Amino acid sequence: MKNKKLEQILFTSFILFTTSLIYSLYFLGYRDTKEPVTLLVGLSDIQEVKILEYEFVNKEVVVPYGEIEEVLLDDLQSENGIPWLISKVSDGALGSEKEVYREVYLHDQLLGNTLIPYSNEITEPTPTVYSYGSDLVEGAYFYSRKITTYGVDCDGCHVNEHGQGGTSSGIMLSLDSVRQSDGTWKPGITYDGYYLVATDRALPFCTVLKFTNPRIEGSGLSSGEEFYALVVDRGGAIDDSDIDFFVGSEVNPLARNYKRKGVKIEIVQFGRRIKNSLGQRMCKVD
């Protein structure tokens, strides 16, 4: 009886030792196969044969790697582009990290896995590239060289007997109100919900602009708050990325600006100049 128990202990120990040996050799990469490996084990004094079929599989695991950065090039995209206007040249992409694991199965049951040393491969992320010299497209943006303010009572501005003045686009203004697209006058400094600006001629009338991180306060605006404005006017001193923001009156402005340079301004949409049912010029934004 004792001899039989001893044989069983020796048999079990032999199986464990042999399994561990083969398992280690395969995981260390001494053999690379997906074919089952058959191990016959037997003891002469035991009328039993154990058949162990192992299968070793290499499994690749890929995970995202790094972050997408943004790069702004000084080179001009196009000789015919607008030098101070920026737009995207190419999209970036996340990198990846690939690791290879060796898995071992016994009769289709996963026994375990381990990372194969030196198997990892890293693909670096690529940046999103922007450049100056963009064509006039939605999504292009620029940084203000200076932001000034003006009113209908500015030097050289023409005001009628009702205290109203016009813009280059045809939209009418006064010291404290703006004529809307339907012909009615609304108190404040907005037109159909948009604030009003004068810009360089490179930006067409009725272009919708988004201002990011400005410092204009008053008439519904708080410092740092994003807002949308409509290009409705020009100015003799407004060139390139300069902006002149309409505040109603220069003597008693309805809003004040506290940041002149470096405000990000994006082209959101191109509107159209048309006439309303009263024959008045207006901006149409879809």
Coordinates of N, CA and C in Angstrom, one line a residue, residues 101-226:
Y101 N 2.1 38.5 -26.0 CA 2.0 37.6 -24.9 C 2.0 36.2 -25.4
R102 N 2.6 35.3 -24.6 CA 2.6 33.9 -24.9 C 1.5 33.2 -24.0
E103 N 0.5 32.6 -24.7 CA -0.5 31.9 -23.9 C -0.4 30.4 -24.1
V104 N -0.7 29.7 -23.0 CA -0.6 28.2 -23.0 C -1.9 27.6 -22.7
Y105 N -2.3 26.7 -23.5 CA -3.6 26.0 -23.3 C -3.4 24.5 -23.1
L106 N -4.2 23.9 -22.3 CA -4.3 22.5 -22.1 C -5.7 22.0 -22.3
H107 N -5.9 21.3 -23.4 CA -7.2 20.8 -23.8 C -8.2 22.0 -23.9
D108 N -7.7 23.1 -24.6 CA -8.5 24.3 -24.9 C -8.8 25.1 -23.6
Q109 N -8.1 24.8 -22.6 CA -8.3 25.6 -21.4 C -7.0 26.5 -21.1
L110 N -7.2 27.8 -21.0 CA -6.1 28.7 -20.8 C -5.5 28.5 -19.4
L111 N -4.2 28.1 -19.4 CA -3.5 27.9 -18.2 C -2.8 29.2 -17.6
G112 N -2.4 30.1 -18.6 CA -1.8 31.3 -18.2 C -1.2 32.0 -19.4
N113 N -0.6 33.2 -19.1 CA 0.1 33.9 -20.2 C 1.2 34.7 -19.5
T114 N 2.1 35.1 -20.4 CA 3.2 36.0 -19.9 C 3.7 36.8 -21.0
L115 N 4.2 38.0 -20.7 CA 4.8 38.9 -21.7 C 6.1 38.4 -22.2
I116 N 6.2 38.3 -23.5 CA 7.5 37.9 -24.1 C 8.5 39.0 -24.0
P117 N 9.6 38.8 -23.4 CA 10.6 39.9 -23.2 C 11.0 40.6 -24.6
Y118 N 11.1 41.9 -24.5 CA 11.5 42.7 -25.7 C 10.6 42.6 -26.9
S119 N 9.3 42.3 -26.6 CA 8.4 42.1 -27.8 C 7.6 43.4 -28.0
N120 N 7.7 44.4 -27.1 CA 6.9 45.6 -27.3 C 7.4 46.5 -28.4
E121 N 6.5 47.0 -29.2 CA 6.8 48.0 -30.3 C 6.0 49.2 -30.1
I122 N 6.6 50.4 -30.2 CA 5.9 51.7 -29.9 C 5.9 52.5 -31.2
T123 N 4.7 52.9 -31.6 CA 4.5 53.8 -32.7 C 4.2 55.2 -32.1
E124 N 5.0 56.2 -32.4 CA 4.8 57.5 -31.8 C 3.6 58.2 -32.4
P125 N 2.9 59.0 -31.6 CA 1.8 59.8 -32.2 C 2.3 60.9 -33.1
T126 N 1.4 61.3 -34.0 CA 1.7 62.4 -35.0 C 0.9 63.6 -34.6
P127 N 1.4 64.8 -34.7 CA 0.7 66.0 -34.3 C -0.3 66.5 -35.4
T128 N -1.3 67.2 -34.9 CA -2.1 68.0 -35.8 C -1.4 69.3 -36.2
V129 N -1.3 69.5 -37.5 CA -0.4 70.6 -38.0 C -1.3 71.7 -38.6
Y130 N -1.0 72.9 -38.1 CA -1.7 74.1 -38.6 C -0.6 75.0 -39.2
S131 N -1.0 75.9 -40.1 CA -0.1 76.8 -40.8 C -0.7 78.1 -41.1
Y132 N 0.1 79.1 -41.2 CA -0.4 80.4 -41.7 C -0.6 80.4 -43.2
G133 N -1.2 81.4 -43.8 CA -1.4 81.5 -45.2 C -2.6 80.7 -45.7
S134 N -3.6 80.6 -44.8 CA -4.7 79.8 -45.2 C -5.6 80.5 -46.2
D135 N -6.3 79.7 -47.0 CA -7.4 80.2 -47.8 C -8.6 80.6 -46.9
L136 N -9.5 81.3 -47.5 CA -10.7 81.7 -46.8 C -11.7 80.6 -46.6
V137 N -11.6 79.9 -45.5 CA -12.5 78.7 -45.3 C -13.0 78.7 -43.9
E138 N -14.2 78.1 -43.7 CA -14.7 77.9 -42.4 C -13.8 77.1 -41.5
G139 N -13.6 77.5 -40.3 CA -12.7 76.8 -39.4 C -11.3 77.4 -39.3
A140 N -11.0 78.3 -40.3 CA -9.7 79.0 -40.2 C -9.8 80.0 -39.1
Y141 N -8.7 80.4 -38.6 CA -8.7 81.4 -37.4 C -7.5 82.3 -37.5
F142 N -7.5 83.3 -36.6 CA -6.4 84.2 -36.5 C -6.4 84.8 -35.1
Y143 N -5.3 85.4 -34.8 CA -5.2 86.1 -33.5 C -5.1 87.6 -33.7
S144 N -5.9 88.3 -32.9 CA -6.0 89.8 -33.2 C -4.7 90.5 -32.9
R145 N -4.4 91.4 -33.8 CA -3.2 92.2 -33.6 C -3.6 93.4 -32.7
K146 N -4.8 93.9 -32.9 CA -5.4 94.9 -32.0 C -6.9 94.8 -32.1
I147 N -7.6 95.1 -31.0 CA -9.0 95.2 -31.0 C -9.3 96.6 -30.4
T148 N -10.1 97.4 -31.2 CA -10.5 98.7 -30.8 C -12.0 98.7 -30.8
T149 N -12.6 99.8 -30.4 CA -14.0 100.0 -30.3 C -14.4 101.3 -31.1
Y150 N -15.7 101.3 -31.6 CA -16.1 102.5 -32.3 C -17.7 102.6 -32.1
G151 N -18.2 103.8 -32.3 CA -19.6 104.1 -32.3 C -20.0 104.9 -33.4
V152 N -21.3 105.1 -33.6 CA -21.8 105.9 -34.7 C -21.4 107.4 -34.6
D153 N -21.0 107.8 -33.4 CA -20.6 109.2 -33.2 C -19.1 109.4 -33.4
C154 N -18.4 108.4 -34.1 CA -17.0 108.5 -34.3 C -16.6 109.7 -35.2
D155 N -15.4 110.1 -35.2 CA -14.9 111.2 -36.1 C -15.0 110.7 -37.5
G156 N -15.7 111.5 -38.3 CA -15.8 111.2 -39.7 C -17.0 110.3 -40.1
C157 N -17.8 109.9 -39.0 CA -19.0 109.1 -39.3 C -20.1 110.0 -39.6
H158 N -21.0 109.5 -40.5 CA -22.2 110.3 -40.9 C -23.4 109.8 -40.1
V159 N -24.1 110.8 -39.5 CA -25.3 110.4 -38.7 C -26.5 111.3 -39.2
N160 N -27.6 110.7 -39.4 CA -28.8 111.5 -39.8 C -29.4 112.2 -38.7
E161 N -30.6 112.9 -39.0 CA -31.2 113.7 -38.0 C -31.8 112.9 -36.8
H162 N -32.0 111.6 -37.0 CA -32.5 110.7 -36.0 C -31.4 110.1 -35.1
G163 N -30.1 110.5 -35.4 CA -29.0 109.9 -34.7 C -28.6 108.5 -35.1
Q164 N -29.0 108.2 -36.4 CA -28.7 106.9 -36.9 C -27.6 107.0 -38.0
G165 N -26.8 105.9 -38.0 CA -25.7 105.9 -39.0 C -25.7 104.5 -39.7
G166 N -25.1 104.5 -40.8 CA -25.0 103.2 -41.6 C -23.7 102.5 -41.5
T167 N -23.6 101.3 -42.0 CA -22.4 100.5 -42.1 C -22.1 100.2 -43.5
S168 N -20.9 99.8 -43.8 CA -20.6 99.5 -45.2 C -21.4 98.4 -45.8
S169 N -22.0 97.5 -44.9 CA -22.8 96.4 -45.4 C -24.2 96.8 -45.6
G170 N -24.6 98.0 -45.1 CA -26.0 98.5 -45.2 C -26.8 98.3 -43.9
I171 N -26.3 97.7 -42.9 CA -27.0 97.6 -41.6 C -27.0 98.9 -40.9
M172 N -28.1 99.4 -40.4 CA -28.2 100.7 -39.7 C -28.0 100.5 -38.2
L173 N -27.3 101.6 -37.7 CA -27.0 101.6 -36.2 C -27.4 103.0 -35.6
S174 N -27.5 103.0 -34.3 CA -27.7 104.3 -33.6 C -26.9 104.2 -32.4
L175 N -27.0 105.3 -31.5 CA -26.2 105.3 -30.3 C -26.5 104.2 -29.3
D176 N -27.8 103.7 -29.4 CA -28.2 102.7 -28.4 C -29.0 101.6 -29.0
S177 N -29.1 101.4 -30.3 CA -29.9 100.4 -30.9 C -29.4 100.0 -32.3
V178 N -29.9 98.9 -32.8 CA -29.5 98.3 -34.1 C -30.7 97.9 -34.9
R179 N -30.8 98.2 -36.2 CA -31.9 97.7 -37.0 C -31.7 96.3 -37.3
Q180 N -32.7 95.5 -37.0 CA -32.6 94.0 -37.2 C -33.0 93.6 -38.7
S181 N -32.9 92.3 -38.9 CA -33.1 91.8 -40.3 C -34.5 92.0 -40.8
D182 N -35.5 92.1 -39.8 CA -36.9 92.3 -40.2 C -37.3 93.8 -40.3
G183 N -36.3 94.7 -40.1 CA -36.6 96.1 -40.2 C -36.9 96.8 -38.9
T184 N -37.1 96.1 -37.8 CA -37.3 96.7 -36.5 C -36.0 97.1 -35.9
W185 N -36.2 98.1 -35.0 CA -35.0 98.5 -34.2 C -35.0 97.9 -32.8
K186 N -33.9 97.4 -32.4 CA -33.8 96.8 -31.1 C -32.7 97.4 -30.2
P187 N -33.0 97.8 -29.0 CA -32.0 98.4 -28.1 C -30.8 97.5 -27.9
G188 N -29.6 98.1 -27.8 CA -28.4 97.3 -27.6 C -27.5 97.4 -28.8
I189 N -26.5 96.5 -28.8 CA -25.5 96.5 -29.9 C -25.4 95.2 -30.7
T190 N -26.5 94.5 -30.7 CA -26.5 93.2 -31.5 C -27.5 93.3 -32.6
Y191 N -27.2 92.4 -33.6 CA -28.0 92.3 -34.8 C -28.4 90.8 -34.9
D192 N -29.7 90.5 -34.7 CA -30.1 89.1 -34.7 C -29.3 88.2 -33.8
G193 N -28.9 88.8 -32.7 CA -28.1 88.0 -31.7 C -26.6 88.1 -31.8
Y194 N -26.1 88.7 -32.9 CA -24.7 88.8 -33.2 C -24.2 90.2 -32.8
Y195 N -23.0 90.2 -32.2 CA -22.3 91.5 -32.0 C -21.7 91.9 -33.4
L196 N -21.4 93.2 -33.5 CA -21.0 93.7 -34.8 C -19.5 94.2 -34.8
V197 N -18.8 93.9 -35.9 CA -17.4 94.3 -36.0 C -17.1 94.8 -37.4
A198 N -16.0 95.6 -37.4 CA -15.4 96.0 -38.7 C -14.1 95.3 -38.8
T199 N -13.8 94.8 -40.0 CA -12.6 94.0 -40.2 C -11.9 94.4 -41.5
D200 N -10.8 93.7 -41.8 CA -10.1 93.8 -43.1 C -11.0 93.3 -44.2
R201 N -10.7 93.8 -45.4 CA -11.5 93.5 -46.6 C -11.4 92.0 -46.9
A202 N -10.4 91.3 -46.4 CA -10.2 89.9 -46.7 C -11.4 89.1 -46.2
L203 N -12.0 89.6 -45.1 CA -13.2 88.9 -44.6 C -14.5 89.5 -45.2
P204 N -15.3 88.7 -45.9 CA -16.5 89.2 -46.5 C -17.5 89.7 -45.5
F205 N -18.4 90.6 -46.0 CA -19.5 91.0 -45.2 C -20.3 89.8 -44.8
C206 N -20.9 89.9 -43.6 CA -21.8 88.8 -43.1 C -21.1 87.5 -42.7
T207 N -19.8 87.6 -42.6 CA -19.0 86.5 -42.1 C -19.2 86.4 -40.5
V208 N -19.5 85.2 -40.0 CA -19.7 85.0 -38.6 C -18.4 84.6 -38.0
L209 N -18.0 85.3 -36.9 CA -16.7 85.1 -36.2 C -17.0 84.7 -34.8
K210 N -16.2 83.8 -34.3 CA -16.2 83.4 -32.9 C -15.0 83.9 -32.2
F211 N -15.3 84.6 -31.1 CA -14.2 85.2 -30.3 C -14.0 84.3 -29.0
T212 N -12.7 83.9 -28.9 CA -12.4 83.1 -27.7 C -11.5 83.8 -26.8
N213 N -11.8 83.8 -25.5 CA -11.1 84.5 -24.4 C -10.9 86.0 -24.6
P214 N -11.9 86.7 -25.0 CA -11.8 88.1 -25.1 C -12.0 88.8 -23.7
R215 N -11.8 90.0 -23.7 CA -12.1 90.8 -22.4 C -13.0 92.0 -22.7
I216 N -14.1 91.7 -23.2 CA -15.1 92.8 -23.5 C -16.2 92.6 -22.4
E217 N -16.6 93.7 -21.8 CA -17.6 93.7 -20.8 C -18.7 94.7 -21.1
G218 N -20.0 94.3 -20.8 CA -21.1 95.1 -21.1 C -22.0 94.6 -22.1
S219 N -23.3 95.0 -22.1 CA -24.3 94.6 -23.1 C -24.4 93.1 -23.2
G220 N -24.4 92.4 -22.1 CA -24.5 91.0 -22.0 C -23.3 90.2 -22.1
L221 N -22.1 90.9 -22.1 CA -20.8 90.2 -22.2 C -20.1 90.3 -20.9
S222 N -19.4 89.2 -20.5 CA -18.5 89.2 -19.4 C -17.1 88.9 -19.8
S223 N -16.1 89.4 -19.1 CA -14.7 89.2 -19.5 C -14.4 87.7 -19.6
G224 N -13.8 87.3 -20.7 CA -13.4 85.9 -20.9 C -14.5 85.0 -21.5
E225 N -15.7 85.6 -21.7 CA -16.8 84.9 -22.3 C -16.8 84.9 -23.8
E226 N -16.9 83.7 -24.4 CA -17.0 83.6 -25.8 C -18.2 84.2 -26.4

